PDB file of C-alpha atoms and ligand atoms in Angstrom:
ATOM      1  CA  MET A  26     120.862 118.677 113.411  1.00  0.00           C
ATOM      2  CA  ASP A  27     119.434 122.218 113.843  1.00  0.00           C
ATOM      3  CA  THR A  28     115.808 121.775 113.223  1.00  0.00           C
ATOM      4  CA  ARG A  29     115.009 125.476 113.602  1.00  0.00           C
ATOM      5  CA  LEU A  30     117.552 126.370 110.850  1.00  0.00           C
ATOM      6  CA  ALA A  31     116.236 123.232 108.955  1.00  0.00           C
ATOM      7  CA  ALA A  32     112.591 124.672 109.076  1.00  0.00           C
ATOM      8  CA  ILE A  33     113.646 128.360 108.371  1.00  0.00           C
ATOM      9  CA  THR A  34     115.746 127.022 105.291  1.00  0.00           C
ATOM     10  CA  ALA A  35     112.677 124.945 103.834  1.00  0.00           C
ATOM     11  CA  LYS A  36     110.343 127.822 104.314  1.00  0.00           C
ATOM     12  CA  PHE A  37     112.845 130.216 102.709  1.00  0.00           C
ATOM     13  CA  THR A  38     113.210 128.011  99.806  1.00  0.00           C
ATOM     14  CA  GLN A  39     109.508 127.374  99.301  1.00  0.00           C
ATOM     15  CA  TYR A  40     109.019 131.272  99.278  1.00  0.00           C
ATOM     16  CA  LEU A  41     111.736 131.597  96.802  1.00  0.00           C
ATOM     17  CA  HIS A  42     110.325 129.194  94.448  1.00  0.00           C
ATOM     18  CA  GLU A  43     106.858 130.722  94.696  1.00  0.00           C
ATOM     19  CA  LEU A  44     108.471 133.979  93.650  1.00  0.00           C
ATOM     20  CA  VAL A  45     110.282 132.357  90.635  1.00  0.00           C
ATOM     21  CA  GLU A  46     107.144 130.988  89.504  1.00  0.00           C
ATOM     22  CA  GLU A  47     105.099 133.973  89.996  1.00  0.00           C
ATOM     23  CA  PHE A  48     107.441 136.187  87.966  1.00  0.00           C
ATOM     24  CA  GLN A  49     108.805 133.472  85.830  1.00  0.00           C
ATOM     25  CA  VAL A  50     112.430 134.630  86.579  1.00  0.00           C
ATOM     26  CA  THR A  51     114.917 133.953  83.808  1.00  0.00           C
ATOM     27  CA  GLU A  52     118.426 133.017  83.961  1.00  0.00           C
ATOM     28  CA  GLU A  53     119.705 136.523  82.959  1.00  0.00           C
ATOM     29  CA  GLU A  54     117.677 137.795  85.910  1.00  0.00           C
ATOM     30  CA  LEU A  55     119.132 135.303  88.317  1.00  0.00           C
ATOM     31  CA  PHE A  56     122.576 136.045  87.415  1.00  0.00           C
ATOM     32  CA  LYS A  57     121.950 139.777  87.931  1.00  0.00           C
ATOM     33  CA  ALA A  58     120.393 138.866  91.413  1.00  0.00           C
ATOM     34  CA  ILE A  59     123.556 136.773  92.331  1.00  0.00           C
ATOM     35  CA  ASP A  60     126.083 139.890  91.213  1.00  0.00           C
ATOM     36  CA  PHE A  61     123.826 142.089  93.337  1.00  0.00           C
ATOM     37  CA  PHE A  62     124.240 139.952  96.470  1.00  0.00           C
ATOM     38  CA  THR A  63     128.075 139.300  95.778  1.00  0.00           C
ATOM     39  CA  GLU A  64     128.422 143.243  95.605  1.00  0.00           C
ATOM     40  CA  VAL A  65     126.327 143.751  98.749  1.00  0.00           C
ATOM     41  CA  GLY A  66     128.795 141.423 100.609  1.00  0.00           C
ATOM     42  CA  LYS A  67     131.860 143.098  99.103  1.00  0.00           C
ATOM     43  CA  LYS A  68     130.723 146.621 100.192  1.00  0.00           C
ATOM     44  CA  ASN A  69     129.674 145.404 103.556  1.00  0.00           C
ATOM     45  CA  GLN A  70     126.117 146.504 102.952  1.00  0.00           C
ATOM     46  CA  TYR A  71     124.029 143.464 104.467  1.00  0.00           C
ATOM     47  CA  MET A  72     123.148 145.274 107.419  1.00  0.00           C
ATOM     48  CA  LEU A  73     121.887 148.252 105.332  1.00  0.00           C
ATOM     49  CA  LEU A  74     119.919 145.845 102.914  1.00  0.00           C
ATOM     50  CA  SER A  75     118.137 144.230 105.883  1.00  0.00           C
ATOM     51  CA  ASP A  76     117.493 147.712 107.105  1.00  0.00           C
ATOM     52  CA  VAL A  77     115.768 148.970 103.935  1.00  0.00           C
ATOM     53  CA  LEU A  78     113.776 145.734 103.641  1.00  0.00           C
ATOM     54  CA  GLY A  79     112.338 146.504 106.900  1.00  0.00           C
ATOM     55  CA  ILE A  80     113.800 143.171 108.461  1.00  0.00           C
ATOM     56  CA  SER A  81     115.998 145.042 110.926  1.00  0.00           C
ATOM     57  CA  VAL A  82     113.111 147.074 112.524  1.00  0.00           C
ATOM     58  CA  LYS A  83     110.739 143.722 112.774  1.00  0.00           C
ATOM     59  CA  VAL A  84     113.773 141.743 114.350  1.00  0.00           C
ATOM     60  CA  ASP A  85     114.612 144.500 116.848  1.00  0.00           C
ATOM     61  CA  GLU A  86     110.546 144.421 117.826  1.00  0.00           C
ATOM     62  CA  ILE A  87     110.610 140.648 118.422  1.00  0.00           C
ATOM     63  CA  THR A  88     114.111 140.758 120.046  1.00  0.00           C
ATOM     64  CA  ASN A  89     113.692 143.768 122.531  1.00  0.00           C
ATOM     65  CA  GLY A  90     109.885 144.388 122.315  1.00  0.00           C
ATOM     66  CA  PRO A  91     107.854 141.826 124.110  1.00  0.00           C
ATOM     67  CA  HIS A  92     109.584 141.231 127.320  1.00  0.00           C
ATOM     68  CA  HIS A  93     108.690 144.629 128.582  1.00  0.00           C
ATOM     69  CA  HIS A  94     105.588 145.153 126.784  1.00  0.00           C
ATOM     70  CA  HIS A  95     103.563 145.258 130.044  1.00  0.00           C
ATOM     71  CA  LEU A  96     105.837 147.887 131.227  1.00  0.00           C
ATOM     72  CA  GLU A  97     106.153 151.588 130.398  1.00  0.00           C
ATOM     73  CA  VAL A  98     109.834 151.570 129.102  1.00  0.00           C
ATOM     74  CA  THR A  99     111.294 153.757 126.541  1.00  0.00           C
ATOM     75  CA  HIS A 100     110.744 152.130 123.130  1.00  0.00           C
ATOM     76  CA  HIS A 101     113.739 150.318 121.704  1.00  0.00           C
ATOM     77  CA  ASN A 102     114.884 150.799 118.316  1.00  0.00           C
ATOM     78  CA  VAL A 103     117.723 149.719 115.832  1.00  0.00           C
ATOM     79  CA  GLU A 104     121.256 150.580 116.188  1.00  0.00           C
ATOM     80  CA  GLY A 105     122.162 151.043 112.685  1.00  0.00           C
ATOM     81  CA  PRO A 106     125.576 150.686 111.080  1.00  0.00           C
ATOM     82  CA  LEU A 107     127.060 153.869 112.319  1.00  0.00           C
ATOM     83  CA  TYR A 108     127.888 153.147 115.943  1.00  0.00           C
ATOM     84  CA  ARG A 109     131.529 153.432 117.193  1.00  0.00           C
ATOM     85  CA  ASP A 110     132.710 151.786 120.508  1.00  0.00           C
ATOM     86  CA  GLY A 111     134.959 154.004 122.699  1.00  0.00           C
ATOM     87  CA  ALA A 112     133.298 157.643 122.340  1.00  0.00           C
ATOM     88  CA  PRO A 113     134.874 160.147 124.598  1.00  0.00           C
ATOM     89  CA  LEU A 114     133.683 159.834 128.224  1.00  0.00           C
ATOM     90  CA  LEU A 115     132.020 163.155 129.407  1.00  0.00           C
ATOM     91  CA  LYS A 116     130.245 164.295 132.510  1.00  0.00           C
ATOM     92  CA  THR A 117     126.710 166.203 132.444  1.00  0.00           C
ATOM     93  CA  PRO A 118     126.458 168.906 131.069  1.00  0.00           C
ATOM     94  CA  ALA A 119     128.370 167.558 128.139  1.00  0.00           C
ATOM     95  CA  ASN A 120     129.011 169.241 124.731  1.00  0.00           C
ATOM     96  CA  ILE A 121     129.327 166.752 121.863  1.00  0.00           C
ATOM     97  CA  CYS A 122     129.999 169.394 119.071  1.00  0.00           C
ATOM     98  CA  PRO A 123     132.354 172.320 120.566  1.00  0.00           C
ATOM     99  CA  GLU A 124     132.594 173.500 117.080  1.00  0.00           C
ATOM    100  CA  TYR A 125     128.880 174.572 117.305  1.00  0.00           C
ATOM    101  CA  SER A 126     128.566 177.328 115.097  1.00  0.00           C
ATOM    102  CA  LYS A 127     128.189 175.397 111.844  1.00  0.00           C
ATOM    103  CA  GLY A 128     124.755 174.090 112.752  1.00  0.00           C
ATOM    104  CA  ASP A 129     121.670 174.978 114.843  1.00  0.00           C
ATOM    105  CA  VAL A 130     122.562 174.414 118.677  1.00  0.00           C
ATOM    106  CA  LEU A 131     120.378 171.936 120.521  1.00  0.00           C
ATOM    107  CA  VAL A 132     120.247 171.131 124.178  1.00  0.00           C
ATOM    108  CA  VAL A 133     118.795 167.728 125.080  1.00  0.00           C
ATOM    109  CA  SER A 134     118.164 167.411 128.627  1.00  0.00           C
ATOM    110  CA  GLY A 135     116.071 164.856 130.880  1.00  0.00           C
ATOM    111  CA  GLN A 136     116.404 162.201 133.291  1.00  0.00           C
ATOM    112  CA  VAL A 137     116.996 158.374 133.202  1.00  0.00           C
ATOM    113  CA  LEU A 138     114.369 156.461 135.409  1.00  0.00           C
ATOM    114  CA  SER A 139     113.265 153.236 136.635  1.00  0.00           C
ATOM    115  CA  ASN A 140     109.905 151.795 135.497  1.00  0.00           C
ATOM    116  CA  ASP A 141     108.580 152.985 138.792  1.00  0.00           C
ATOM    117  CA  LYS A 142     110.050 156.381 138.524  1.00  0.00           C
ATOM    118  CA  GLN A 143     113.026 156.252 140.558  1.00  0.00           C
ATOM    119  CA  PRO A 144     116.015 158.278 139.282  1.00  0.00           C
ATOM    120  CA  ILE A 145     118.958 155.980 138.169  1.00  0.00           C
ATOM    121  CA  ALA A 146     121.972 157.441 139.559  1.00  0.00           C
ATOM    122  CA  HIS A 147     125.055 157.983 137.342  1.00  0.00           C
ATOM    123  CA  ALA A 148     123.455 156.273 134.025  1.00  0.00           C
ATOM    124  CA  GLU A 149     125.125 156.448 131.069  1.00  0.00           C
ATOM    125  CA  LEU A 150     123.942 157.724 127.563  1.00  0.00           C
ATOM    126  CA  ASP A 151     126.266 156.752 124.594  1.00  0.00           C
ATOM    127  CA  VAL A 152     125.169 159.110 122.015  1.00  0.00           C
ATOM    128  CA  TRP A 153     125.867 159.317 118.405  1.00  0.00           C
ATOM    129  CA  GLN A 154     124.428 161.476 115.292  1.00  0.00           C
ATOM    130  CA  ALA A 155     125.123 162.835 112.100  1.00  0.00           C
ATOM    131  CA  ASN A 156     126.119 166.610 111.510  1.00  0.00           C
ATOM    132  CA  GLU A 157     124.155 169.392 109.754  1.00  0.00           C
ATOM    133  CA  HIS A 158     124.774 167.853 106.364  1.00  0.00           C
ATOM    134  CA  GLY A 159     123.845 164.479 107.221  1.00  0.00           C
ATOM    135  CA  TYR A 160     127.246 162.751 107.750  1.00  0.00           C
ATOM    136  CA  TYR A 161     128.495 160.809 110.546  1.00  0.00           C
ATOM    137  CA  GLU A 162     131.953 161.713 111.678  1.00  0.00           C
ATOM    138  CA  ASN A 163     133.299 158.199 110.491  1.00  0.00           C
ATOM    139  CA  GLU A 164     132.208 158.838 106.891  1.00  0.00           C
ATOM    140  CA  ASP A 165     133.395 162.439 106.561  1.00  0.00           C
ATOM    141  CA  GLN A 166     137.020 163.765 106.145  1.00  0.00           C
ATOM    142  CA  ASP A 167     135.913 167.031 107.204  1.00  0.00           C
ATOM    143  CA  GLN A 168     134.962 166.236 110.809  1.00  0.00           C
ATOM    144  CA  PRO A 169     137.347 165.647 113.773  1.00  0.00           C
ATOM    145  CA  GLU A 170     137.617 162.119 115.504  1.00  0.00           C
ATOM    146  CA  PHE A 171     134.570 161.400 117.594  1.00  0.00           C
ATOM    147  CA  ASN A 172     132.564 164.378 116.577  1.00  0.00           C
ATOM    148  CA  LEU A 173     128.909 164.438 117.578  1.00  0.00           C
ATOM    149  CA  ARG A 174     129.826 161.336 119.708  1.00  0.00           C
ATOM    150  CA  GLY A 175     130.135 160.862 123.399  1.00  0.00           C
ATOM    151  CA  ARG A 176     129.299 158.695 126.504  1.00  0.00           C
ATOM    152  CA  VAL A 177     127.742 161.075 128.839  1.00  0.00           C
ATOM    153  CA  GLN A 178     127.559 160.098 132.470  1.00  0.00           C
ATOM    154  CA  CYS A 179     124.388 161.400 134.243  1.00  0.00           C
ATOM    155  CA  ASP A 180     124.410 163.016 137.759  1.00  0.00           C
ATOM    156  CA  ALA A 181     123.223 161.366 140.950  1.00  0.00           C
ATOM    157  CA  GLU A 182     119.755 162.006 140.004  1.00  0.00           C
ATOM    158  CA  GLY A 183     120.283 160.367 136.606  1.00  0.00           C
ATOM    159  CA  ARG A 184     119.913 164.050 134.944  1.00  0.00           C
ATOM    160  CA  PHE A 185     121.630 164.743 132.071  1.00  0.00           C
ATOM    161  CA  GLU A 186     122.117 167.842 129.409  1.00  0.00           C
ATOM    162  CA  VAL A 187     124.043 167.394 126.174  1.00  0.00           C
ATOM    163  CA  GLN A 188     124.736 170.200 124.032  1.00  0.00           C
ATOM    164  CA  THR A 189     124.900 169.365 120.225  1.00  0.00           C
ATOM    165  CA  ILE A 190     123.573 170.556 116.908  1.00  0.00           C
ATOM    166  CA  VAL A 191     120.352 169.725 115.014  1.00  0.00           C
ATOM    167  CA  PRO A 192     121.374 166.721 112.714  1.00  0.00           C
ATOM    168  CA  ALA A 193     120.080 166.745 108.982  1.00  0.00           C
ATOM    169  CA  PRO A 194     118.067 163.880 107.438  1.00  0.00           C
ATOM    170  CA  TYR A 195     120.463 161.072 106.587  1.00  0.00           C
ATOM    171  CA  GLU A 196     120.735 159.469 102.897  1.00  0.00           C
ATOM    172  CA  ILE A 197     121.521 156.067 103.060  1.00  0.00           C
ATOM    173  CA  GLY A 198     123.402 153.986 100.429  1.00  0.00           C
ATOM    174  CA  ARG A 199     124.724 157.115  98.786  1.00  0.00           C
ATOM    175  CA  THR A 200     127.221 154.608  97.070  1.00  0.00           C
ATOM    176  CA  GLY A 201     126.969 150.976  96.687  1.00  0.00           C
ATOM    177  CA  PRO A 202     124.402 148.344  95.474  1.00  0.00           C
ATOM    178  CA  VAL A 203     121.808 148.733  98.053  1.00  0.00           C
ATOM    179  CA  GLY A 204     121.344 152.615  97.124  1.00  0.00           C
ATOM    180  CA  ASP A 205     121.437 151.754  93.470  1.00  0.00           C
ATOM    181  CA  LEU A 206     118.711 149.053  94.144  1.00  0.00           C
ATOM    182  CA  LEU A 207     116.649 151.681  95.804  1.00  0.00           C
ATOM    183  CA  LYS A 208     116.849 154.108  92.745  1.00  0.00           C
ATOM    184  CA  LYS A 209     115.796 151.307  90.208  1.00  0.00           C
ATOM    185  CA  VAL A 210     112.700 150.577  92.034  1.00  0.00           C
ATOM    186  CA  ASP A 211     111.955 154.259  92.616  1.00  0.00           C
ATOM    187  CA  ARG A 212     112.421 154.317  96.399  1.00  0.00           C
ATOM    188  CA  HIS A 213     113.851 157.249  98.280  1.00  0.00           C
ATOM    189  CA  SER A 214     116.785 156.421 100.671  1.00  0.00           C
ATOM    190  CA  TRP A 215     116.227 159.005 103.296  1.00  0.00           C
ATOM    191  CA  ARG A 216     116.062 158.577 107.032  1.00  0.00           C
ATOM    192  CA  PRO A 217     114.451 161.357 108.991  1.00  0.00           C
ATOM    193  CA  ALA A 218     117.094 163.291 111.248  1.00  0.00           C
ATOM    194  CA  HIS A 219     117.845 161.148 114.461  1.00  0.00           C
ATOM    195  CA  ILE A 220     119.959 160.948 117.382  1.00  0.00           C
ATOM    196  CA  HIS A 221     121.108 157.560 118.599  1.00  0.00           C
ATOM    197  CA  PHE A 222     121.313 156.574 122.033  1.00  0.00           C
ATOM    198  CA  LYS A 223     122.352 153.575 124.011  1.00  0.00           C
ATOM    199  CA  VAL A 224     121.030 154.114 127.635  1.00  0.00           C
ATOM    200  CA  SER A 225     122.479 152.131 130.625  1.00  0.00           C
ATOM    201  CA  GLY A 226     122.357 152.015 134.411  1.00  0.00           C
ATOM    202  CA  GLU A 227     123.580 149.857 136.822  1.00  0.00           C
ATOM    203  CA  GLY A 228     121.148 147.059 137.613  1.00  0.00           C
ATOM    204  CA  PHE A 229     118.921 147.698 134.437  1.00  0.00           C
ATOM    205  CA  ASP A 230     118.857 146.155 131.103  1.00  0.00           C
ATOM    206  CA  SER A 231     120.339 148.908 128.726  1.00  0.00           C
ATOM    207  CA  ILE A 232     118.180 150.106 125.786  1.00  0.00           C
ATOM    208  CA  THR A 233     119.403 151.089 122.265  1.00  0.00           C
ATOM    209  CA  THR A 234     116.917 153.758 120.664  1.00  0.00           C
ATOM    210  CA  GLN A 235     116.766 156.791 118.294  1.00  0.00           C
ATOM    211  CA  LEU A 236     114.964 160.056 119.037  1.00  0.00           C
ATOM    212  CA  PHE A 237     113.716 162.013 116.173  1.00  0.00           C
ATOM    213  CA  ILE A 238     113.854 165.730 115.160  1.00  0.00           C
ATOM    214  CA  PRO A 239     110.267 166.958 114.803  1.00  0.00           C
ATOM    215  CA  ASP A 240     108.753 168.365 111.552  1.00  0.00           C
ATOM    216  CA  ASP A 241     111.561 166.381 109.401  1.00  0.00           C
ATOM    217  CA  PRO A 242     110.251 166.089 105.866  1.00  0.00           C
ATOM    218  CA  TRP A 243     111.042 162.248 106.099  1.00  0.00           C
ATOM    219  CA  ILE A 244     109.268 161.629 109.434  1.00  0.00           C
ATOM    220  CA  GLU A 245     106.319 159.629 107.622  1.00  0.00           C
ATOM    221  CA  SER A 246     108.562 157.764 105.159  1.00  0.00           C
ATOM    222  CA  ASP A 247     111.620 156.526 106.818  1.00  0.00           C
ATOM    223  CA  SER A 248     113.398 154.366 104.402  1.00  0.00           C
ATOM    224  CA  ILE A 249     113.843 151.802 107.135  1.00  0.00           C
ATOM    225  CA  GLY A 250     110.612 152.353 108.857  1.00  0.00           C
ATOM    226  CA  ALA A 251     111.986 152.782 112.304  1.00  0.00           C
ATOM    227  CA  VAL A 252     109.947 155.945 113.544  1.00  0.00           C
ATOM    228  CA  LYS A 253     107.627 155.539 116.380  1.00  0.00           C
ATOM    229  CA  GLU A 254     105.511 158.215 117.654  1.00  0.00           C
ATOM    230  CA  SER A 255     107.002 158.056 121.406  1.00  0.00           C
ATOM    231  CA  LEU A 256     110.395 158.657 120.080  1.00  0.00           C
ATOM    232  CA  ILE A 257     109.618 162.035 118.179  1.00  0.00           C
ATOM    233  CA  LEU A 258     111.226 165.008 120.300  1.00  0.00           C
ATOM    234  CA  LYS A 259     109.377 168.132 120.891  1.00  0.00           C
ATOM    235  CA  PHE A 260     111.629 171.479 120.405  1.00  0.00           C
ATOM    236  CA  GLU A 261     111.287 174.926 122.217  1.00  0.00           C
ATOM    237  CA  THR A 262     113.366 177.835 121.093  1.00  0.00           C
ATOM    238  CA  CYS A 263     115.375 179.502 123.656  1.00  0.00           C
ATOM    239  CA  GLU A 264     116.001 183.208 123.216  1.00  0.00           C
ATOM    240  CA  ASN A 265     116.760 183.828 126.762  1.00  0.00           C
ATOM    241  CA  GLU A 266     120.076 185.952 126.825  1.00  0.00           C
ATOM    242  CA  SER A 267     121.361 184.618 130.192  1.00  0.00           C
ATOM    243  CA  GLU A 268     120.729 181.005 129.040  1.00  0.00           C
ATOM    244  CA  MET A 269     122.563 181.782 125.877  1.00  0.00           C
ATOM    245  CA  LEU A 270     125.631 183.378 127.691  1.00  0.00           C
ATOM    246  CA  GLU A 271     125.501 180.204 130.074  1.00  0.00           C
ATOM    247  CA  ARG A 272     126.286 178.013 127.354  1.00  0.00           C
ATOM    248  CA  GLY A 273     128.725 180.480 125.608  1.00  0.00           C
ATOM    249  CA  LEU A 274     126.213 181.180 122.627  1.00  0.00           C
ATOM    250  CA  ASP A 275     125.529 184.266 120.845  1.00  0.00           C
ATOM    251  CA  LYS A 276     122.418 182.998 119.114  1.00  0.00           C
ATOM    252  CA  PRO A 277     119.019 181.419 120.051  1.00  0.00           C
ATOM    253  CA  PHE A 278     119.285 177.631 120.444  1.00  0.00           C
ATOM    254  CA  PHE A 279     116.599 174.706 120.422  1.00  0.00           C
ATOM    255  CA  LYS A 280     115.810 172.999 123.506  1.00  0.00           C
ATOM    256  CA  THR A 281     114.180 169.650 124.036  1.00  0.00           C
ATOM    257  CA  ASN A 282     113.529 167.388 127.117  1.00  0.00           C
ATOM    258  CA  TYR A 283     113.240 163.789 127.012  1.00  0.00           C
ATOM    259  CA  ASN A 284     113.313 161.115 129.715  1.00  0.00           C
ATOM    260  CA  PHE A 285     114.603 157.618 129.387  1.00  0.00           C
ATOM    261  CA  THR A 286     112.928 154.822 131.417  1.00  0.00           C
ATOM    262  CA  LEU A 287     114.931 151.578 131.576  1.00  0.00           C
ATOM    263  CA  PRO A 288     113.712 148.099 132.082  1.00  0.00           C
ATOM    264  CA  PRO A 289     114.513 146.120 135.130  1.00  0.00           C
ATOM    265  CA  LYS A 290     117.369 143.601 134.523  1.00  0.00           C
ATOM    266  CA  VAL A 291     115.903 140.299 133.096  1.00  0.00           C
ATOM    267  CA  ASP A 292     116.573 137.689 135.742  1.00  0.00           C
ATOM    268  CA  ALA A 293     119.856 135.799 134.651  1.00  0.00           C
ATOM    269  CA  PRO A 294     119.470 131.967 134.351  1.00  0.00           C
ATOM    270  CA  ALA A 295     119.619 130.693 137.712  1.00  0.00           C
ATOM    271  CA  GLN A 296     123.483 129.638 138.260  1.00  0.00           C
ATOM    272  CA  GLU A 297     124.044 126.111 139.301  1.00  0.00           C
ATOM    273  CA  LYS A 298     125.084 125.730 142.648  1.00  0.00           C
ATOM    274  CA  GLU A 299     128.499 124.572 142.909  1.00  0.00           C
ATOM    275  CA  ILE A 300     128.645 121.197 144.944  1.00  0.00           C
ATOM    276  CA  SER A 301     131.486 121.115 147.132  1.00  0.00           C
ATOM    277  CA  HIS A 302     133.260 117.677 147.199  1.00  0.00           C
ATOM    278  CA  LEU A 303     135.204 117.287 150.510  1.00  0.00           C
TER     279      LEU A 303
HETATM  280  C1  MBD B 496     121.550 155.389 109.743  1.00  0.00           C
HETATM  281  O1  MBD B 496     121.987 156.495 110.084  1.00  0.00           O
HETATM  282  C2  MBD B 496     120.888 154.601 110.645  1.00  0.00           C
HETATM  283  O2  MBD B 496     120.607 155.137 111.766  1.00  0.00           O
HETATM  284  C3  MBD B 496     120.223 153.469 110.312  1.00  0.00           C
HETATM  285  C4  MBD B 496     119.523 152.525 111.344  1.00  0.00           C
HETATM  286  C5  MBD B 496     120.712 152.875 108.981  1.00  0.00           C
HETATM  287  C6  MBD B 496     121.188 153.733 108.321  1.00  0.00           C
HETATM  288  C7  MBD B 496     121.673 154.635 108.320  1.00  0.00           C
HETATM  289 FE1   FE B 497     121.566 156.943 112.119  1.00  0.00          FE
END
């Protein structure tokens, strides 16, 4: 018997009964709800549903927040549905968008540090983001494979520099039941422009997070509620000719600096000592 599952099931049932009672839900509405959930499954949108209901962010906080609340480490954030394993391995300085000219160029640089401010040598950033129209490579015929994705290896001081473009805001559920629901209840389905990161280093816990583009129109009303103040980037405009040339650019670009701080590895449960029998 799974007592936790039993308790959650009982409570869930109680909440649903209260809801049915309060709204005097009809049979017709129940059938519509069942059709909705069937469609969510068929279109593989359960994660997206959890996102727009604010469940994903809450669960992320519960799962990845409290162990480190006493430490100053980079705020965790949800992975979202668009991560892909196996992005190209790159060394810093890296360019994850070689066809840069289509968007505003952005150079993200910084350092990966431990909680006591020591550099983490050869830390890795797994980066992924949407393009200047708000589309991820794996949902867009026009982008090359793994465009705007990369696993960037930092140098011996944990430093990195990633050249990319400024992503556009992302509209979730453009097709499918979750987007349809949002429309029906008059909720917008925009996410402020963001860049995803999984940051890892040997001997440290990895962190999955997102950094947000400043001054985005949706930053105060992210449809999944994932924005945290400490994850909003600050942009500078770089018009310096030699810095432009260095990067093969013929126009000014945006620069931003962000340091990631990884938590120390949570001690693995003590391994049972092997008892040697002669
Ligand atoms: C996204 O791009 C995203 O990052 C999340 C968390 C959910 C839906 C779309
Ligand atoms: Fe995203």
